[in-house]
Amino acid sequence: MKILVCCSSGLGSSFMIEMNIKKVLQELGIAGEVTHCDLSSAASHKSDIYVGTRDIAVQLEGLGGIVVSLNNMIDKVEMKKKLSEAIDKFNGK
Amino acid sequence: MTPERILLNVPCTDWEDALDKGAAPLLADKVIEESYVQAVKVNHREMPYMVIAKGIMLAHARPECGAHKIGLTLMTLATPIEFGNDLNDPVRLVITLATPDNKSHVKMLEALTNFLMEPELLEKFLSATTVDEAIGILKGDN
């Protein structure tokens, strides 16, 4: 399972979210490949799940994966809930 | 974190003023150019997504916008300011981040994220009144 995190610059927020996702995946005991990039190169990184903050997420629709939209990028509770839902969806549950 | 990179209870008139004041120590130390501050403002005007969480603004732009070294300032605001992000306004902490490339800042950002993800630490930092106290909280002294 490939997870891609995007933000405008690909430097700050996407990297923070990536760290948060890695922590959550570890807690959930799920293996996954997590990377981050800037919005303009998102289309060239084919992924199963795309993650971004609310403003970014709308622009990730249509890339062919499941989109997770975050309100708060350092909130582990929100992340765990939304990521679990996306993973379930990915697994066809 | 050096004392001059921590600014506490700074009065700001609006979000642009807050971005200017947060970036000032980095400008003074030639970590960034004025163009970097302008780039942050342009980014923010386009999309206020840099208000990354309740009350927290992570001001940053691309390295090529005028960042020469890695640098970070943490500024708490005397009064919370509206940044135009309906979910996470008003902002109480402005973090200004600069990196000269895609990799140099990774460790710093990791430490920062770990700090921000501890709500209790964050609250303590926001109520700090002296720089010594603030640095102690960052170091995990208390």
PDB file of C-alpha atoms in Angstrom:
ATOM      1  CA  MET A   1       0.000   0.000   0.000  1.00  0.00           C
ATOM      2  CA  LYS A   2       1.430   3.342  -1.072  1.00  0.00           C
ATOM      3  CA  ILE A   3       0.508   6.536   0.730  1.00  0.00           C
ATOM      4  CA  LEU A   4       1.447   9.932  -0.672  1.00  0.00           C
ATOM      5  CA  VAL A   5       1.216  13.157   1.324  1.00  0.00           C
ATOM      6  CA  CYS A   6       1.074  16.456  -0.544  1.00  0.00           C
ATOM      7  CA  CYS A   7       1.327  20.111   0.286  1.00  0.00           C
ATOM      8  CA  SER A   8       2.023  23.227  -1.761  1.00  0.00           C
ATOM      9  CA  SER A   9       5.760  23.294  -1.185  1.00  0.00           C
ATOM     10  CA  GLY A  10       6.388  19.623  -0.403  1.00  0.00           C
ATOM     11  CA  LEU A  11       8.629  20.677   2.470  1.00  0.00           C
ATOM     12  CA  GLY A  12       6.781  21.540   5.611  1.00  0.00           C
ATOM     13  CA  SER A  13       3.284  20.337   6.220  1.00  0.00           C
ATOM     14  CA  SER A  14       3.486  17.256   3.998  1.00  0.00           C
ATOM     15  CA  PHE A  15       6.554  16.116   5.869  1.00  0.00           C
ATOM     16  CA  MET A  16       4.863  16.671   9.229  1.00  0.00           C
ATOM     17  CA  ILE A  17       1.863  14.662   8.089  1.00  0.00           C
ATOM     18  CA  GLU A  18       4.139  11.904   6.830  1.00  0.00           C
ATOM     19  CA  MET A  19       5.701  11.578  10.284  1.00  0.00           C
ATOM     20  CA  ASN A  20       2.261  11.511  11.845  1.00  0.00           C
ATOM     21  CA  ILE A  21       1.079   8.800   9.422  1.00  0.00           C
ATOM     22  CA  LYS A  22       4.128   6.642  10.127  1.00  0.00           C
ATOM     23  CA  LYS A  23       3.376   6.827  13.843  1.00  0.00           C
ATOM     24  CA  VAL A  24      -0.268   5.942  13.296  1.00  0.00           C
ATOM     25  CA  LEU A  25       0.576   3.029  10.973  1.00  0.00           C
ATOM     26  CA  GLN A  26       2.946   1.685  13.584  1.00  0.00           C
ATOM     27  CA  GLU A  27       0.239   1.911  16.239  1.00  0.00           C
ATOM     28  CA  LEU A  28      -2.232   0.169  13.940  1.00  0.00           C
ATOM     29  CA  GLY A  29       0.363  -2.485  13.091  1.00  0.00           C
ATOM     30  CA  ILE A  30      -0.064  -1.836   9.372  1.00  0.00           C
ATOM     31  CA  ALA A  31       2.796  -1.815   6.878  1.00  0.00           C
ATOM     32  CA  GLY A  32       2.765   0.904   4.256  1.00  0.00           C
ATOM     33  CA  GLU A  33       5.100   2.999   2.172  1.00  0.00           C
ATOM     34  CA  VAL A  34       4.722   6.697   2.982  1.00  0.00           C
ATOM     35  CA  THR A  35       6.287   9.518   0.972  1.00  0.00           C
ATOM     36  CA  HIS A  36       5.623  13.227   0.499  1.00  0.00           C
ATOM     37  CA  CYS A  37       5.903  15.670  -2.364  1.00  0.00           C
ATOM     38  CA  ASP A  38       4.624  19.010  -3.616  1.00  0.00           C
ATOM     39  CA  LEU A  39       1.238  19.299  -5.210  1.00  0.00           C
ATOM     40  CA  SER A  40       2.527  19.788  -8.752  1.00  0.00           C
ATOM     41  CA  SER A  41       4.351  16.449  -8.772  1.00  0.00           C
ATOM     42  CA  ALA A  42       1.566  14.473  -7.065  1.00  0.00           C
ATOM     43  CA  ALA A  43       0.227  13.106 -10.350  1.00  0.00           C
ATOM     44  CA  SER A  44       3.567  11.494 -11.181  1.00  0.00           C
ATOM     45  CA  HIS A  45       3.685   9.539  -7.901  1.00  0.00           C
ATOM     46  CA  LYS A  46       1.016   6.893  -8.415  1.00  0.00           C
ATOM     47  CA  SER A  47      -0.347   5.977  -4.986  1.00  0.00           C
ATOM     48  CA  ASP A  48      -3.180   4.103  -3.319  1.00  0.00           C
ATOM     49  CA  ILE A  49      -4.003   6.768  -0.766  1.00  0.00           C
ATOM     50  CA  TYR A  50      -3.418  10.526  -1.105  1.00  0.00           C
ATOM     51  CA  VAL A  51      -3.347  12.702   1.991  1.00  0.00           C
ATOM     52  CA  GLY A  52      -3.472  16.474   2.284  1.00  0.00           C
ATOM     53  CA  THR A  53      -4.956  19.264   4.330  1.00  0.00           C
ATOM     54  CA  ARG A  54      -8.444  20.332   3.399  1.00  0.00           C
ATOM     55  CA  ASP A  55      -7.414  22.954   0.828  1.00  0.00           C
ATOM     56  CA  ILE A  56      -4.971  20.565  -0.812  1.00  0.00           C
ATOM     57  CA  ALA A  57      -7.144  17.456  -0.727  1.00  0.00           C
ATOM     58  CA  VAL A  58      -9.682  18.807  -3.225  1.00  0.00           C
ATOM     59  CA  GLN A  59      -6.875  19.003  -5.761  1.00  0.00           C
ATOM     60  CA  LEU A  60      -5.919  15.373  -5.149  1.00  0.00           C
ATOM     61  CA  GLU A  61      -9.308  14.095  -6.272  1.00  0.00           C
ATOM     62  CA  GLY A  62      -9.130  12.488  -9.668  1.00  0.00           C
ATOM     63  CA  LEU A  63      -5.619  11.087  -9.288  1.00  0.00           C
ATOM     64  CA  GLY A  64      -7.084   7.604  -8.984  1.00  0.00           C
ATOM     65  CA  GLY A  65      -6.593   6.926  -5.302  1.00  0.00           C
ATOM     66  CA  ILE A  66      -8.486   7.333  -2.079  1.00  0.00           C
ATOM     67  CA  VAL A  67      -8.208  10.888  -0.754  1.00  0.00           C
ATOM     68  CA  VAL A  68      -7.866  11.730   2.921  1.00  0.00           C
ATOM     69  CA  SER A  69      -8.602  15.340   3.846  1.00  0.00           C
ATOM     70  CA  LEU A  70      -7.228  16.606   7.163  1.00  0.00           C
ATOM     71  CA  ASN A  71      -8.363  19.595   9.216  1.00  0.00           C
ATOM     72  CA  ASN A  72      -5.522  19.451  11.684  1.00  0.00           C
ATOM     73  CA  MET A  73      -2.279  17.872  10.630  1.00  0.00           C
ATOM     74  CA  ILE A  74      -0.840  17.174  14.037  1.00  0.00           C
ATOM     75  CA  ASP A  75      -3.972  15.657  15.543  1.00  0.00           C
ATOM     76  CA  LYS A  76      -3.239  11.961  15.930  1.00  0.00           C
ATOM     77  CA  VAL A  77      -6.856  11.140  16.772  1.00  0.00           C
ATOM     78  CA  GLU A  78      -8.211  12.650  13.561  1.00  0.00           C
ATOM     79  CA  MET A  79      -5.415  11.021  11.572  1.00  0.00           C
ATOM     80  CA  LYS A  80      -6.029   7.576  13.052  1.00  0.00           C
ATOM     81  CA  LYS A  81      -9.746   7.753  12.333  1.00  0.00           C
ATOM     82  CA  LYS A  82      -9.489   9.027   8.762  1.00  0.00           C
ATOM     83  CA  LEU A  83      -6.522   6.876   7.809  1.00  0.00           C
ATOM     84  CA  SER A  84      -8.163   3.720   9.192  1.00  0.00           C
ATOM     85  CA  GLU A  85     -11.266   4.468   7.126  1.00  0.00           C
ATOM     86  CA  ALA A  86      -9.151   4.963   4.004  1.00  0.00           C
ATOM     87  CA  ILE A  87      -7.211   1.752   4.609  1.00  0.00           C
ATOM     88  CA  ASP A  88     -10.445  -0.197   5.114  1.00  0.00           C
ATOM     89  CA  LYS A  89     -11.735   1.245   1.871  1.00  0.00           C
ATOM     90  CA  PHE A  90      -8.494   0.301   0.134  1.00  0.00           C
ATOM     91  CA  ASN A  91      -8.813  -3.245   1.441  1.00  0.00           C
ATOM     92  CA  GLY A  92     -12.359  -3.369   0.112  1.00  0.00           C
ATOM     93  CA  LYS A  93     -13.979  -3.631   3.523  1.00  0.00           C
TER      94      LYS A  93
ATOM     95  CA  MET B   1      16.995  27.007  19.779  1.00  0.00           C
ATOM     96  CA  THR B   2      18.818  30.212  20.590  1.00  0.00           C
ATOM     97  CA  PRO B   3      17.120  32.897  22.730  1.00  0.00           C
ATOM     98  CA  GLU B   4      16.907  35.408  19.888  1.00  0.00           C
ATOM     99  CA  ARG B   5      14.832  32.953  17.848  1.00  0.00           C
ATOM    100  CA  ILE B   6      12.108  32.798  20.484  1.00  0.00           C
ATOM    101  CA  LEU B   7       9.704  35.715  20.625  1.00  0.00           C
ATOM    102  CA  LEU B   8       7.069  35.807  23.334  1.00  0.00           C
ATOM    103  CA  ASN B   9       3.773  37.685  23.643  1.00  0.00           C
ATOM    104  CA  VAL B  10       4.460  39.807  20.611  1.00  0.00           C
ATOM    105  CA  PRO B  11       1.741  42.347  19.787  1.00  0.00           C
ATOM    106  CA  CYS B  12       0.802  42.148  16.090  1.00  0.00           C
ATOM    107  CA  THR B  13      -1.794  44.121  14.154  1.00  0.00           C
ATOM    108  CA  ASP B  14      -2.669  41.500  11.520  1.00  0.00           C
ATOM    109  CA  TRP B  15      -1.357  38.325   9.880  1.00  0.00           C
ATOM    110  CA  GLU B  16       1.102  40.141   7.621  1.00  0.00           C
ATOM    111  CA  ASP B  17       2.556  41.980  10.579  1.00  0.00           C
ATOM    112  CA  ALA B  18       2.828  38.659  12.424  1.00  0.00           C
ATOM    113  CA  LEU B  19       4.681  37.063   9.502  1.00  0.00           C
ATOM    114  CA  ASP B  20       7.073  40.037   9.315  1.00  0.00           C
ATOM    115  CA  LYS B  21       7.807  39.913  13.039  1.00  0.00           C
ATOM    116  CA  GLY B  22       8.263  36.144  13.069  1.00  0.00           C
ATOM    117  CA  ALA B  23      10.723  36.331  10.185  1.00  0.00           C
ATOM    118  CA  ALA B  24      12.700  39.319  11.518  1.00  0.00           C
ATOM    119  CA  PRO B  25      15.377  37.324  13.436  1.00  0.00           C
ATOM    120  CA  LEU B  26      16.020  35.149  10.365  1.00  0.00           C
ATOM    121  CA  LEU B  27      16.317  38.236   8.171  1.00  0.00           C
ATOM    122  CA  ALA B  28      18.730  39.856  10.644  1.00  0.00           C
ATOM    123  CA  ASP B  29      20.924  36.724  10.619  1.00  0.00           C
ATOM    124  CA  LYS B  30      20.778  36.513   6.805  1.00  0.00           C
ATOM    125  CA  VAL B  31      19.176  33.080   6.959  1.00  0.00           C
ATOM    126  CA  ILE B  32      16.538  34.359   4.553  1.00  0.00           C
ATOM    127  CA  GLU B  33      16.043  37.265   2.157  1.00  0.00           C
ATOM    128  CA  GLU B  34      13.096  39.638   2.230  1.00  0.00           C
ATOM    129  CA  SER B  35      11.839  37.792  -0.874  1.00  0.00           C
ATOM    130  CA  TYR B  36      11.257  34.712   1.295  1.00  0.00           C
ATOM    131  CA  VAL B  37       8.862  36.617   3.563  1.00  0.00           C
ATOM    132  CA  GLN B  38       7.024  37.911   0.506  1.00  0.00           C
ATOM    133  CA  ALA B  39       6.785  34.351  -0.870  1.00  0.00           C
ATOM    134  CA  VAL B  40       5.258  33.145   2.396  1.00  0.00           C
ATOM    135  CA  LYS B  41       2.635  35.906   2.154  1.00  0.00           C
ATOM    136  CA  VAL B  42       1.841  35.008  -1.457  1.00  0.00           C
ATOM    137  CA  ASN B  43       1.464  31.323  -0.484  1.00  0.00           C
ATOM    138  CA  HIS B  44      -0.794  32.238   2.378  1.00  0.00           C
ATOM    139  CA  ARG B  45      -2.978  34.516   0.278  1.00  0.00           C
ATOM    140  CA  GLU B  46      -3.441  31.738  -2.293  1.00  0.00           C
ATOM    141  CA  MET B  47      -4.414  29.149   0.284  1.00  0.00           C
ATOM    142  CA  PRO B  48      -4.410  29.546   4.066  1.00  0.00           C
ATOM    143  CA  TYR B  49      -3.356  25.913   4.538  1.00  0.00           C
ATOM    144  CA  MET B  50      -0.235  26.808   6.537  1.00  0.00           C
ATOM    145  CA  VAL B  51      -2.400  27.251   9.608  1.00  0.00           C
ATOM    146  CA  ILE B  52      -1.582  23.607  10.232  1.00  0.00           C
ATOM    147  CA  ALA B  53      -3.538  23.067  13.420  1.00  0.00           C
ATOM    148  CA  LYS B  54      -5.688  24.925  15.932  1.00  0.00           C
ATOM    149  CA  GLY B  55      -3.882  28.183  16.594  1.00  0.00           C
ATOM    150  CA  ILE B  56      -0.644  27.292  14.816  1.00  0.00           C
ATOM    151  CA  MET B  57       0.790  28.936  11.704  1.00  0.00           C
ATOM    152  CA  LEU B  58       3.763  27.234  10.027  1.00  0.00           C
ATOM    153  CA  ALA B  59       5.144  29.993   7.811  1.00  0.00           C
ATOM    154  CA  HIS B  60       7.411  28.636   5.090  1.00  0.00           C
ATOM    155  CA  ALA B  61       8.157  28.809   1.374  1.00  0.00           C
ATOM    156  CA  ARG B  62      10.371  27.003  -1.142  1.00  0.00           C
ATOM    157  CA  PRO B  63      14.174  27.219  -0.641  1.00  0.00           C
ATOM    158  CA  GLU B  64      14.593  29.035  -3.975  1.00  0.00           C
ATOM    159  CA  CYS B  65      12.378  31.857  -2.697  1.00  0.00           C
ATOM    160  CA  GLY B  66      15.349  33.149  -0.724  1.00  0.00           C
ATOM    161  CA  ALA B  67      16.388  30.734   2.047  1.00  0.00           C
ATOM    162  CA  HIS B  68      20.152  30.334   2.559  1.00  0.00           C
ATOM    163  CA  LYS B  69      20.374  28.232   5.712  1.00  0.00           C
ATOM    164  CA  ILE B  70      18.105  26.287   7.979  1.00  0.00           C
ATOM    165  CA  GLY B  71      16.363  28.444  10.512  1.00  0.00           C
ATOM    166  CA  LEU B  72      13.392  28.437  12.827  1.00  0.00           C
ATOM    167  CA  THR B  73      11.677  31.014  14.996  1.00  0.00           C
ATOM    168  CA  LEU B  74       8.841  30.449  17.430  1.00  0.00           C
ATOM    169  CA  MET B  75       6.655  33.436  18.232  1.00  0.00           C
ATOM    170  CA  THR B  76       3.708  33.535  20.613  1.00  0.00           C
ATOM    171  CA  LEU B  77       1.214  36.343  20.074  1.00  0.00           C
ATOM    172  CA  ALA B  78       0.095  38.832  22.701  1.00  0.00           C
ATOM    173  CA  THR B  79      -3.425  38.548  21.317  1.00  0.00           C
ATOM    174  CA  PRO B  80      -4.619  35.823  18.929  1.00  0.00           C
ATOM    175  CA  ILE B  81      -4.844  36.880  15.263  1.00  0.00           C
ATOM    176  CA  GLU B  82      -7.197  35.833  12.467  1.00  0.00           C
ATOM    177  CA  PHE B  83      -5.307  34.268   9.551  1.00  0.00           C
ATOM    178  CA  GLY B  84      -8.323  33.483   7.392  1.00  0.00           C
ATOM    179  CA  ASN B  85      -8.474  29.761   8.141  1.00  0.00           C
ATOM    180  CA  ASP B  86     -11.980  29.145   9.442  1.00  0.00           C
ATOM    181  CA  LEU B  87     -11.138  25.836  11.132  1.00  0.00           C
ATOM    182  CA  ASN B  88      -7.921  26.705  12.894  1.00  0.00           C
ATOM    183  CA  ASP B  89      -8.148  30.440  13.587  1.00  0.00           C
ATOM    184  CA  PRO B  90      -7.243  32.389  15.600  1.00  0.00           C
ATOM    185  CA  VAL B  91      -3.496  31.876  15.562  1.00  0.00           C
ATOM    186  CA  ARG B  92      -1.561  31.956  18.819  1.00  0.00           C
ATOM    187  CA  LEU B  93       1.794  30.563  17.660  1.00  0.00           C
ATOM    188  CA  VAL B  94       3.668  31.566  14.506  1.00  0.00           C
ATOM    189  CA  ILE B  95       6.477  29.234  13.486  1.00  0.00           C
ATOM    190  CA  THR B  96       8.744  30.549  10.743  1.00  0.00           C
ATOM    191  CA  LEU B  97      10.750  27.841   9.033  1.00  0.00           C
ATOM    192  CA  ALA B  98      13.488  28.167   6.421  1.00  0.00           C
ATOM    193  CA  THR B  99      15.471  25.487   4.642  1.00  0.00           C
ATOM    194  CA  PRO B 100      18.057  25.841   1.858  1.00  0.00           C
ATOM    195  CA  ASP B 101      17.100  22.492   0.249  1.00  0.00           C
ATOM    196  CA  ASN B 102      14.686  19.598   0.560  1.00  0.00           C
ATOM    197  CA  LYS B 103      16.620  17.717   3.214  1.00  0.00           C
ATOM    198  CA  SER B 104      18.475  19.957   5.682  1.00  0.00           C
ATOM    199  CA  HIS B 105      15.471  20.750   7.826  1.00  0.00           C
ATOM    200  CA  VAL B 106      14.200  17.207   8.285  1.00  0.00           C
ATOM    201  CA  LYS B 107      15.613  16.643  11.777  1.00  0.00           C
ATOM    202  CA  MET B 108      14.490  20.053  12.976  1.00  0.00           C
ATOM    203  CA  LEU B 109      10.988  19.530  11.640  1.00  0.00           C
ATOM    204  CA  GLU B 110      10.817  16.113  13.230  1.00  0.00           C
ATOM    205  CA  ALA B 111      11.676  17.561  16.646  1.00  0.00           C
ATOM    206  CA  LEU B 112       9.199  20.377  16.103  1.00  0.00           C
ATOM    207  CA  THR B 113       6.404  17.988  15.110  1.00  0.00           C
ATOM    208  CA  ASN B 114       7.006  15.806  18.142  1.00  0.00           C
ATOM    209  CA  PHE B 115       6.742  18.921  20.278  1.00  0.00           C
ATOM    210  CA  LEU B 116       3.563  20.185  18.612  1.00  0.00           C
ATOM    211  CA  MET B 117       1.895  16.814  18.967  1.00  0.00           C
ATOM    212  CA  GLU B 118       2.064  17.049  22.756  1.00  0.00           C
ATOM    213  CA  PRO B 119      -0.862  19.334  23.632  1.00  0.00           C
ATOM    214  CA  GLU B 120       0.329  19.819  27.212  1.00  0.00           C
ATOM    215  CA  LEU B 121       3.804  20.941  26.158  1.00  0.00           C
ATOM    216  CA  LEU B 122       2.304  23.247  23.593  1.00  0.00           C
ATOM    217  CA  GLU B 123      -0.003  24.872  26.163  1.00  0.00           C
ATOM    218  CA  LYS B 124       2.920  25.343  28.517  1.00  0.00           C
ATOM    219  CA  PHE B 125       4.947  26.961  25.760  1.00  0.00           C
ATOM    220  CA  LEU B 126       2.078  29.263  24.831  1.00  0.00           C
ATOM    221  CA  SER B 127       1.832  30.513  28.396  1.00  0.00           C
ATOM    222  CA  ALA B 128       5.591  30.951  28.874  1.00  0.00           C
ATOM    223  CA  THR B 129       6.520  34.491  29.911  1.00  0.00           C
ATOM    224  CA  THR B 130      10.317  34.306  29.744  1.00  0.00           C
ATOM    225  CA  VAL B 131      12.587  32.997  27.014  1.00  0.00           C
ATOM    226  CA  ASP B 132      14.465  30.839  29.544  1.00  0.00           C
ATOM    227  CA  GLU B 133      11.209  29.239  30.548  1.00  0.00           C
ATOM    228  CA  ALA B 134      10.268  28.665  26.894  1.00  0.00           C
ATOM    229  CA  ILE B 135      13.633  27.074  26.085  1.00  0.00           C
ATOM    230  CA  GLY B 136      13.294  24.858  29.153  1.00  0.00           C
ATOM    231  CA  ILE B 137       9.924  23.627  27.900  1.00  0.00           C
ATOM    232  CA  LEU B 138      11.404  22.880  24.465  1.00  0.00           C
ATOM    233  CA  LYS B 139      14.268  20.976  26.032  1.00  0.00           C
ATOM    234  CA  GLY B 140      11.864  19.055  28.236  1.00  0.00           C
ATOM    235  CA  ASP B 141      13.327  20.397  31.501  1.00  0.00           C
ATOM    236  CA  ASN B 142       9.994  20.663  33.248  1.00  0.00           C
TER     237      ASN B 142
END
